[in-house]
mmCIF file of C-alpha atoms in Angstrom:
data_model
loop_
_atom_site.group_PDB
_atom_site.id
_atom_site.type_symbol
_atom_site.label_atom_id
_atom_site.label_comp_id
_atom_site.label_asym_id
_atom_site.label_seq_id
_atom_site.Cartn_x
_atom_site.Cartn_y
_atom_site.Cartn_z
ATOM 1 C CA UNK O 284 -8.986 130.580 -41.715
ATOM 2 C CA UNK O 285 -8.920 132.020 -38.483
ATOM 3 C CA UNK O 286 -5.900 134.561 -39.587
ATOM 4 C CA UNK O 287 -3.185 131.966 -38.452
ATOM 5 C CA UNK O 288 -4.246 128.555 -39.994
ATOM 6 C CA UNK O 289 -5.641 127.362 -43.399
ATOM 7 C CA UNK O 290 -8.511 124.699 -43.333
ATOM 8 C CA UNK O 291 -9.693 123.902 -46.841
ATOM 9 C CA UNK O 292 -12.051 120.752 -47.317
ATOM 10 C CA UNK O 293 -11.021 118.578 -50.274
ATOM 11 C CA UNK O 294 -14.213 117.120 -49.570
ATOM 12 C CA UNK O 295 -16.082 119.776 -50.738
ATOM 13 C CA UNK O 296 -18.317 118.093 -53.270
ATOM 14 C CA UNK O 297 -17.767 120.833 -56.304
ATOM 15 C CA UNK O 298 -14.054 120.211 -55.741
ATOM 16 C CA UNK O 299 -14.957 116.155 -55.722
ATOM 17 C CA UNK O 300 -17.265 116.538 -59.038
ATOM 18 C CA UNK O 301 -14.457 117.471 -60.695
ATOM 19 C CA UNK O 302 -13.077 114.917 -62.683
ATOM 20 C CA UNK O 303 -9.772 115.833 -63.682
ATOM 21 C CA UNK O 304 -7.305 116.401 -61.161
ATOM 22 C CA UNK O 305 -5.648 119.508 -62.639
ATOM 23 C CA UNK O 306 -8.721 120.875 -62.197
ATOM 24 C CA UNK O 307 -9.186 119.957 -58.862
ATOM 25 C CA UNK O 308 -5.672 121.540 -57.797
ATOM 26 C CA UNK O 309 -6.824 124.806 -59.915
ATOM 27 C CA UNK O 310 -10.191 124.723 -57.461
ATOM 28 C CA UNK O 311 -8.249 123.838 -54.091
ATOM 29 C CA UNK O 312 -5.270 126.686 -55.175
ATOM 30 C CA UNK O 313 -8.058 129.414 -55.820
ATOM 31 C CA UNK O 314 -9.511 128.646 -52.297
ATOM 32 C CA UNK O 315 -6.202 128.718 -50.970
ATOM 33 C CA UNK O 316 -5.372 132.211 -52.682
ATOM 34 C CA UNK O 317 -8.841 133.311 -51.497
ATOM 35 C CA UNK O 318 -8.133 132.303 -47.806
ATOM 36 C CA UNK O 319 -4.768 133.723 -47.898
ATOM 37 C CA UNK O 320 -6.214 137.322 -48.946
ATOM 38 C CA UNK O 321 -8.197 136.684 -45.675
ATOM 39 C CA UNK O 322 -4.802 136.458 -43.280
ATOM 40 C CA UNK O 323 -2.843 139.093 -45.621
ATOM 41 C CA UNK O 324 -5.802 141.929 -46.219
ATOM 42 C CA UNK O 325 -8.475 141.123 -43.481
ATOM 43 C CA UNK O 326 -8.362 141.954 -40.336
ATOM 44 C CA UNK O 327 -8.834 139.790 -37.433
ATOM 45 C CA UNK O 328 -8.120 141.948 -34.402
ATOM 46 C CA UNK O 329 -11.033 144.035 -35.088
ATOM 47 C CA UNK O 330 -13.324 141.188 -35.498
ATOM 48 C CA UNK O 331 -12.097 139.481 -32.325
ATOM 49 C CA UNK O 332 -12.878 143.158 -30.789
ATOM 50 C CA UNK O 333 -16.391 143.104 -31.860
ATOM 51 C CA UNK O 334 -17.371 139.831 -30.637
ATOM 52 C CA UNK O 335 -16.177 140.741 -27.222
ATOM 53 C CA UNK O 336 -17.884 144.272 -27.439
ATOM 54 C CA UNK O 337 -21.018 143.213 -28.533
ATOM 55 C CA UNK O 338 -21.574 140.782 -25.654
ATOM 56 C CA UNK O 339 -21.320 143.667 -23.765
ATOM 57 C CA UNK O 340 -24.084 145.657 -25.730
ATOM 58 C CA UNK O 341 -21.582 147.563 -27.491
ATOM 59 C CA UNK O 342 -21.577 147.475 -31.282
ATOM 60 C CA UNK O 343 -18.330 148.106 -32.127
ATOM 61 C CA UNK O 344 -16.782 150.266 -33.991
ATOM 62 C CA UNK O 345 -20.155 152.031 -35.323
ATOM 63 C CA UNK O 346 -20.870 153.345 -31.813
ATOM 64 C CA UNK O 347 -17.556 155.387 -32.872
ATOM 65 C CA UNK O 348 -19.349 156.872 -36.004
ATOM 66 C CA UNK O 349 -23.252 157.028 -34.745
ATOM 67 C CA UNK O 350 -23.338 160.814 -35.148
ATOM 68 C CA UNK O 351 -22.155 160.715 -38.994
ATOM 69 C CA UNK O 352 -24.321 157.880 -40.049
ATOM 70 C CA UNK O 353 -28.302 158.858 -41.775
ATOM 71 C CA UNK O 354 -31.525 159.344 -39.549
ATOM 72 C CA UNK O 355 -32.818 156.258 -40.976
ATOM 73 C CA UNK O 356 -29.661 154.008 -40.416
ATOM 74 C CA UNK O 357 -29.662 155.475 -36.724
ATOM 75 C CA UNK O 358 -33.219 154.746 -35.781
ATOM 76 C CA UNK O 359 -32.073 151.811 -37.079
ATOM 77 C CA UNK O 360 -28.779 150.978 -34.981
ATOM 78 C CA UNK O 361 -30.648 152.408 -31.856
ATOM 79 C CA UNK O 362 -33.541 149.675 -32.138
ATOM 80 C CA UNK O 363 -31.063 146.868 -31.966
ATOM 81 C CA UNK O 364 -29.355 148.044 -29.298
ATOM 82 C CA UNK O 365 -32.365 147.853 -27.726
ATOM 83 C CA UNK O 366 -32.591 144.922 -28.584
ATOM 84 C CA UNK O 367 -29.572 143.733 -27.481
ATOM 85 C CA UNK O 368 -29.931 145.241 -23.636
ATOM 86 C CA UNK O 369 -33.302 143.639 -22.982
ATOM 87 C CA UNK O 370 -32.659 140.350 -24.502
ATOM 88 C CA UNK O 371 -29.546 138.056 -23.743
ATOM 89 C CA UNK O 372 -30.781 135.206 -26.041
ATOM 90 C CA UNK O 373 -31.452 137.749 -29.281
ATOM 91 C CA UNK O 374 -28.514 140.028 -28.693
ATOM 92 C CA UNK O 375 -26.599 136.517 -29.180
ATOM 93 C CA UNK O 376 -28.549 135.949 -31.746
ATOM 94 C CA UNK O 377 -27.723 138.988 -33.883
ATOM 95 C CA UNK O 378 -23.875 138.721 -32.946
ATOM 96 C CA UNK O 379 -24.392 135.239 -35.090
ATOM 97 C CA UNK O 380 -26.219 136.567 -37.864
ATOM 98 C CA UNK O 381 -24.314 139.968 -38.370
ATOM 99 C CA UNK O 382 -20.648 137.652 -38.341
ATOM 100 C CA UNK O 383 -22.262 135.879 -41.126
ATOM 101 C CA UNK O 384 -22.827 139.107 -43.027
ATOM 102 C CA UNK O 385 -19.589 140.118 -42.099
ATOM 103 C CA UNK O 386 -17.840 136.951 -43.795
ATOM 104 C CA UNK O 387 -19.842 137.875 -46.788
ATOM 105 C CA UNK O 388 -18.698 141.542 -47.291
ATOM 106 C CA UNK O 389 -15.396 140.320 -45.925
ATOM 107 C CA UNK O 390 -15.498 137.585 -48.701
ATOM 108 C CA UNK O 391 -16.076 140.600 -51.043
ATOM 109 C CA UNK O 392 -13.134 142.587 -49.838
ATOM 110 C CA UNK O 393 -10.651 139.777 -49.972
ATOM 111 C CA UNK O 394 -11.275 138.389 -53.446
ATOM 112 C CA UNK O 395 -10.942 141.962 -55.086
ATOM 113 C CA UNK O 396 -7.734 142.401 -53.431
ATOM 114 C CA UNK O 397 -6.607 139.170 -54.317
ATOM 115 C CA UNK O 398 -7.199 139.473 -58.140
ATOM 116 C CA UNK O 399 -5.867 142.625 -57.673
ATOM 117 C CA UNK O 400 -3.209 142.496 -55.724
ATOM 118 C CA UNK O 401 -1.990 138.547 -55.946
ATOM 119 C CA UNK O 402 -1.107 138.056 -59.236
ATOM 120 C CA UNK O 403 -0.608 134.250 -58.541
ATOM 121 C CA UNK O 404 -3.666 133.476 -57.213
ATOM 122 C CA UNK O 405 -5.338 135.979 -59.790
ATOM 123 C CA UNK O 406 -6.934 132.866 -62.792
ATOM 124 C CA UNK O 407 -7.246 130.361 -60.210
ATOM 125 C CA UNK O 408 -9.481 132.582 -57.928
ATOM 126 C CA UNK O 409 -11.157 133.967 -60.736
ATOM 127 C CA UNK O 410 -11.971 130.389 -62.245
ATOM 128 C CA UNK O 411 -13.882 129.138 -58.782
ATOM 129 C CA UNK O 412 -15.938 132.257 -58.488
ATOM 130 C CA UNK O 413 -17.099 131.687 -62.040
ATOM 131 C CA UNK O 414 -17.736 127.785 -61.496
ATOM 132 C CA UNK O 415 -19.621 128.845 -57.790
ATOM 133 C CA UNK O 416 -21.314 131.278 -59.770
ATOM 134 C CA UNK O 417 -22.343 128.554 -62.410
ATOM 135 C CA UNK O 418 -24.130 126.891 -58.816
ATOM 136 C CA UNK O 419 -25.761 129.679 -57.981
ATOM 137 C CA UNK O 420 -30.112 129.085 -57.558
ATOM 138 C CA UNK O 421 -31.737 130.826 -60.556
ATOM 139 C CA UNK O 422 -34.514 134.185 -59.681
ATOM 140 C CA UNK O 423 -37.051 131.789 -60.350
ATOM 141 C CA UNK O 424 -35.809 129.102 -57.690
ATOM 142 C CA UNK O 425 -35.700 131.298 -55.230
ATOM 143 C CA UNK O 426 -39.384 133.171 -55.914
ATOM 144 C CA UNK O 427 -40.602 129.495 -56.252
ATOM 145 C CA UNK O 428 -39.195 128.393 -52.122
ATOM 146 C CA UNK O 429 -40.729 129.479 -49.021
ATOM 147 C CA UNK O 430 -37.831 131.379 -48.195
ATOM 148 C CA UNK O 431 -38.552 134.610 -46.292
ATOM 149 C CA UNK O 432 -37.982 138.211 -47.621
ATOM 150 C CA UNK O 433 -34.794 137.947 -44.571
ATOM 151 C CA UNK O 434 -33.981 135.107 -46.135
ATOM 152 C CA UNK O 435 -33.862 136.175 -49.929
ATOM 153 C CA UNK O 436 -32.033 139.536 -49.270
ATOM 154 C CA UNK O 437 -28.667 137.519 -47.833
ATOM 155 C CA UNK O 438 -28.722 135.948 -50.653
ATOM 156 C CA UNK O 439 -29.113 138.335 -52.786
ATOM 157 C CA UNK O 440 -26.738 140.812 -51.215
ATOM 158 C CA UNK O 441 -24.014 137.558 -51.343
ATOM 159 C CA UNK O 442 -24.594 137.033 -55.100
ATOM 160 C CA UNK O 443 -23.991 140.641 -55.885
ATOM 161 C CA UNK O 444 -21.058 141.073 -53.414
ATOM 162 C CA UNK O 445 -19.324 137.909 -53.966
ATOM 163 C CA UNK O 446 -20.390 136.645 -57.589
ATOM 164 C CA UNK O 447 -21.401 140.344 -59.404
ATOM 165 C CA UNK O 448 -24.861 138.204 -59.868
ATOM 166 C CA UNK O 449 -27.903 140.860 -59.576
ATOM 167 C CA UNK O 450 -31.190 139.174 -61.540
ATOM 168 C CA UNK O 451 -32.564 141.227 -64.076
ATOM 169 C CA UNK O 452 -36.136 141.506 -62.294
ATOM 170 C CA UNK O 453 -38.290 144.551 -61.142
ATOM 171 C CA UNK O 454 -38.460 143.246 -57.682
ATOM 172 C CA UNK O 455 -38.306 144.867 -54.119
ATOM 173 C CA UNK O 456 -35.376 143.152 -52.664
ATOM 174 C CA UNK O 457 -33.350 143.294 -55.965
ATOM 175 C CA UNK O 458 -34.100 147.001 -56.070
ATOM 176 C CA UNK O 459 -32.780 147.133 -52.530
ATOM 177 C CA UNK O 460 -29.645 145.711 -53.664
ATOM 178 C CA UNK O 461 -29.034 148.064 -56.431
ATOM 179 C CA UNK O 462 -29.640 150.948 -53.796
ATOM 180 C CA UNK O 463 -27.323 149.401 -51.346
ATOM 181 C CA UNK O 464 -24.601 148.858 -54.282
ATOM 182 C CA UNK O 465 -23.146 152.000 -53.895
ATOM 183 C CA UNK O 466 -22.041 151.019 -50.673
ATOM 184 C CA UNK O 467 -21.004 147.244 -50.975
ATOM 185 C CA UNK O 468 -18.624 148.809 -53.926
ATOM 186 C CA UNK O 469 -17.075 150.983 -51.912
ATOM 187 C CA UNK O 470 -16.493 148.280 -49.498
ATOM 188 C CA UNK O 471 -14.263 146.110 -52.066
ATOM 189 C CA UNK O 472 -11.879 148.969 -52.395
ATOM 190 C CA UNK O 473 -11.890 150.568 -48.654
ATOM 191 C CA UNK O 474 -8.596 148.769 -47.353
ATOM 192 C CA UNK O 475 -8.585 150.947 -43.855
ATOM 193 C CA UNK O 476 -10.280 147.783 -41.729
ATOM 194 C CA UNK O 477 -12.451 149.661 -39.066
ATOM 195 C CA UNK O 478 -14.056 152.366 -41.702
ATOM 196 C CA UNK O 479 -14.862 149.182 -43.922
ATOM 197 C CA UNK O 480 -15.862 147.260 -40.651
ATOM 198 C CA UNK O 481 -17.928 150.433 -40.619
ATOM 199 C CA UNK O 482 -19.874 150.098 -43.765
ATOM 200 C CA UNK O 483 -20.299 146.183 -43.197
ATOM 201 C CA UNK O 484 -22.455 147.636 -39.868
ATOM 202 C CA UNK O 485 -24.233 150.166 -41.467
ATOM 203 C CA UNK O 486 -25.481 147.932 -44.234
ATOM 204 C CA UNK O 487 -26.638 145.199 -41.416
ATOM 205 C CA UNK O 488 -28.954 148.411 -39.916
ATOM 206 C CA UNK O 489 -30.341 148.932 -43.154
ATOM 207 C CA UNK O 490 -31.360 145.529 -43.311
ATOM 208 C CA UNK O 491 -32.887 145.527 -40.034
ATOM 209 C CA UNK O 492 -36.301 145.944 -41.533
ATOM 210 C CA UNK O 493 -36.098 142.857 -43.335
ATOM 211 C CA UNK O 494 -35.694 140.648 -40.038
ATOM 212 C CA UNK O 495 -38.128 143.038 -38.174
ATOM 213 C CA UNK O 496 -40.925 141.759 -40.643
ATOM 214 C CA UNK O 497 -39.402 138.214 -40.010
ATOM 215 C CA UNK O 498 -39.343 137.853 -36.127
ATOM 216 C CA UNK O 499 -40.893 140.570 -33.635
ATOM 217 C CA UNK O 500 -44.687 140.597 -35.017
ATOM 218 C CA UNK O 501 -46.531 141.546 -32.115
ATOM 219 C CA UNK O 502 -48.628 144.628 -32.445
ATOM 220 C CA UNK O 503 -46.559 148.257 -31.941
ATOM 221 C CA UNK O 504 -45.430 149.751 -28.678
ATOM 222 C CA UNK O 505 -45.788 153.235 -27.706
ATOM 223 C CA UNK O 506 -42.889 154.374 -29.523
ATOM 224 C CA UNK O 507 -43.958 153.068 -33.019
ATOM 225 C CA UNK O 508 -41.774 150.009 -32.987
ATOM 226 C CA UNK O 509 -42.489 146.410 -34.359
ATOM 227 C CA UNK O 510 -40.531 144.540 -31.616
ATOM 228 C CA UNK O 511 -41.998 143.087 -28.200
ATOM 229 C CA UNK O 512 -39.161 142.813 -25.686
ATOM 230 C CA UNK O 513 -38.984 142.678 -22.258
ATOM 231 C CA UNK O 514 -42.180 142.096 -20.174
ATOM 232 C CA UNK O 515 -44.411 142.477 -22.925
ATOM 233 C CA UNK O 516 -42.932 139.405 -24.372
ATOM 234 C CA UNK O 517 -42.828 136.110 -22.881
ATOM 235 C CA UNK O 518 -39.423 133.725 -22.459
ATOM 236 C CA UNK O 519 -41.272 131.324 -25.008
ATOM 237 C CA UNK O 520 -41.685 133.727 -27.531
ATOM 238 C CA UNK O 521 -38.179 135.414 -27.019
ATOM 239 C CA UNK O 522 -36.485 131.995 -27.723
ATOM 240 C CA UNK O 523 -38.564 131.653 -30.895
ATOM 241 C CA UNK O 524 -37.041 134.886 -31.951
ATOM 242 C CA UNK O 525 -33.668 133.626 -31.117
ATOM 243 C CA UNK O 526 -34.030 130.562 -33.029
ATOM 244 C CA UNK O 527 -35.507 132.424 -36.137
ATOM 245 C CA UNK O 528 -32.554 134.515 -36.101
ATOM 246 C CA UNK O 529 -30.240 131.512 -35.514
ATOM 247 C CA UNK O 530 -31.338 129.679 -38.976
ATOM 248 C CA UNK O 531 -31.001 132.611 -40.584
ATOM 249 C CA UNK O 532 -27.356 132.951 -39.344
ATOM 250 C CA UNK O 533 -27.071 129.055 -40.387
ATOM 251 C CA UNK O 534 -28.618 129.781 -43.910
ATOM 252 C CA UNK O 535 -26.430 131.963 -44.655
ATOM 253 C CA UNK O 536 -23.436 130.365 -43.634
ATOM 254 C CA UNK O 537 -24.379 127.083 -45.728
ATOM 255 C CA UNK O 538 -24.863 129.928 -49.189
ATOM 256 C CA UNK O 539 -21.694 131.773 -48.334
ATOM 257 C CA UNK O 540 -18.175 131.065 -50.174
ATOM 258 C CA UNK O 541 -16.199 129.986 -47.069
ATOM 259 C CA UNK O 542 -16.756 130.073 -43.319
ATOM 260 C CA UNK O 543 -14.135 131.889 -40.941
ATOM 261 C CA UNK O 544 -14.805 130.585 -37.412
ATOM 262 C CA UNK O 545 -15.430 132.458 -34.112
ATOM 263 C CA UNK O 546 -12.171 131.433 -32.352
ATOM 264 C CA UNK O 547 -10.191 133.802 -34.167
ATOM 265 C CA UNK O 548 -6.562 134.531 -34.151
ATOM 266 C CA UNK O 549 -6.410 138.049 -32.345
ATOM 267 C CA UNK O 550 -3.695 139.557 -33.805
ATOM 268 C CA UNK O 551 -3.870 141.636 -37.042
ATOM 269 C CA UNK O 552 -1.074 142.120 -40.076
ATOM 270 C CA UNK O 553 -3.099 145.128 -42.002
ATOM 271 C CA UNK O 554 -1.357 148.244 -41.389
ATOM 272 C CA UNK O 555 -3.057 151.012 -39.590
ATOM 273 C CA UNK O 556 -4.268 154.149 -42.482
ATOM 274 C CA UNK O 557 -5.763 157.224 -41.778
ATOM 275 C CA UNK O 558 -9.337 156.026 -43.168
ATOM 276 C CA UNK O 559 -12.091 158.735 -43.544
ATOM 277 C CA UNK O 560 -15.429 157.699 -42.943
ATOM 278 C CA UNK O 561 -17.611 158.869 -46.135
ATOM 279 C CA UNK O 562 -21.810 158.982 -45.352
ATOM 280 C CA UNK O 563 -22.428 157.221 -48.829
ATOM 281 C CA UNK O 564 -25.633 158.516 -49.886
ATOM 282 C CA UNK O 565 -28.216 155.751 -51.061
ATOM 283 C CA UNK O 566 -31.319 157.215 -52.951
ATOM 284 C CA UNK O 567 -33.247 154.484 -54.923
ATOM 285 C CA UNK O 568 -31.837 153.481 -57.523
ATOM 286 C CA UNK O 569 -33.343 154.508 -61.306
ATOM 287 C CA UNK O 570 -33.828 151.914 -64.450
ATOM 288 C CA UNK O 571 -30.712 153.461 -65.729
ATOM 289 C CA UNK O 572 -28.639 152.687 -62.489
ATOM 290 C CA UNK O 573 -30.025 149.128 -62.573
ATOM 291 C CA UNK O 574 -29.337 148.059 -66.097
ATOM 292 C CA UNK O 575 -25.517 149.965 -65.589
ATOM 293 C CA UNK O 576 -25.325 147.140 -62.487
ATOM 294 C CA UNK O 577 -26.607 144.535 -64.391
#
């Protein structure tokens, strides 16, 4: 939906490998429920905001919070934006990939306000997510592709967000998730659309590092970074860059539970709260914290 029309696909091939027809109308009402909590609970205005902010180098509205977010998260933020001013083909790039994270924490928000809040829609939502879930690639298909460490953290942080999966593995980017957890919780229940709009940026600069190890590998400039922009990198390699980040964006879009397109309608019916922006503090997490997630 772009926050005035439904699209759903009957296509969809887990909606066609359902047999029976009652269940097929169960699948297609859930995804309508599910879309509907996007137009009734999301909020399109802002989104429509940040697209045309960012293409001016603005990342809206974090720029609004900067001061209150961590040293880390900041270093962070302020490496993107450079980023973003010295590259028109990246900066692009990220706006892309960080929608696509957006429609996954969005995703998150809408279908715990839907069971929540739409008791109508409540079994028939709750039935896809467990049949999606059911679809879901296994730990061990994942360790077993060539996907990268960019790649598998999406994916992981969809799972958890959208399908409460988190795999019950000692592993770095499942750790990550369980320290980030505190925060994509918070963001289910945060109904005030530019604090949550917030979080949903602060968790894409504390993912940063994942796509800094993917793209960017030339050796370190004076200030410490990883990335080669400007002069020190060529037009050749900049498009590479773009393009990494580009099938990332894609790969993430072809995992996620629905796809809300760019064109969106720019008016907005959530109602205005006082939100508080809250620092959420994310230590890593201990064995106990894990096998309470799990």
């Amino acid at each position: 939906t772009n926050g005035n029309i439904i699209k759903i696909n009957y296509n969809y091939y887990q909606i066609q490998e359902l047999k029976e027809k009652t269940l097929q109308f169960k699948y297609m009402r859930g995804f309508n429920g599910h879309e509907l909590g996007h137009v009734l609970f999301d909020d399109f205005a802002i989104l429509k905001k940040i697209q045309d902010l960012w293409r001016n180098g603005i990342i809206y509205p974090l720029s609004k919070y900067e001061s209150k977010i961590s040293e880390e998260q900041k270093m962070c933020y302020d490496e993107i934006l450079s980023v973003m001013k010295e590259n028109e083909n990246i900066k692009t790039a990220l706006l892309k990939l960080y929608l696509e994270l957006d429609n996954i924490l969005a995703d998150s928000f809408v279908n715990y306000q839907v069971i929540k809040r739409l008791p109508t829609y409540k079994d028939d939502l709750t039935y896809i997510l467990r049949y999606m879930r059911k679809k879901l690639n296994s730990y061990d298909e994942l360790e077993q592709s060539k996907l990268t460490k960019a790649q598998k953290i999406f994916i992981y942080i969809h799972d958890y967000s959208v399908f409460d999966l988190l795999f019950d593995v000692d592993d770095e980017l499942v750790n990550e998730v369980v320290r980030l957890a505190p925060l994509l919780e918070k963001i289910k229940v945060e109904t005030d659309s530019e604090i949550r709009t917030v979080y949903y940026q602060i968790i894409f600069c504390e993912l940063w590092k994942y796509q800094n190890e993917q793209n960017y590998s030339s050796p370190e400039n004076e200030n410490g970074s990883t990335f080669s922009i400007g002069n020190q990198c060529s037009s050749e390699n900049e498009m590479e860059d773009a393009n990494e980040l580009n099938a990332l964006a894609q790969m993430i879009a072809n995992a996620s539970m629905s796809k809300r397109p760019q064109n969106v309608f720019s008016t907005s019916v959530m109602q205005k709260t006082d939100g508080i922006f809250e620092n959420i503090s994310l230590a890593e997490g201990s064995d106990g914290e894990r096998q309470q997630i799990i």
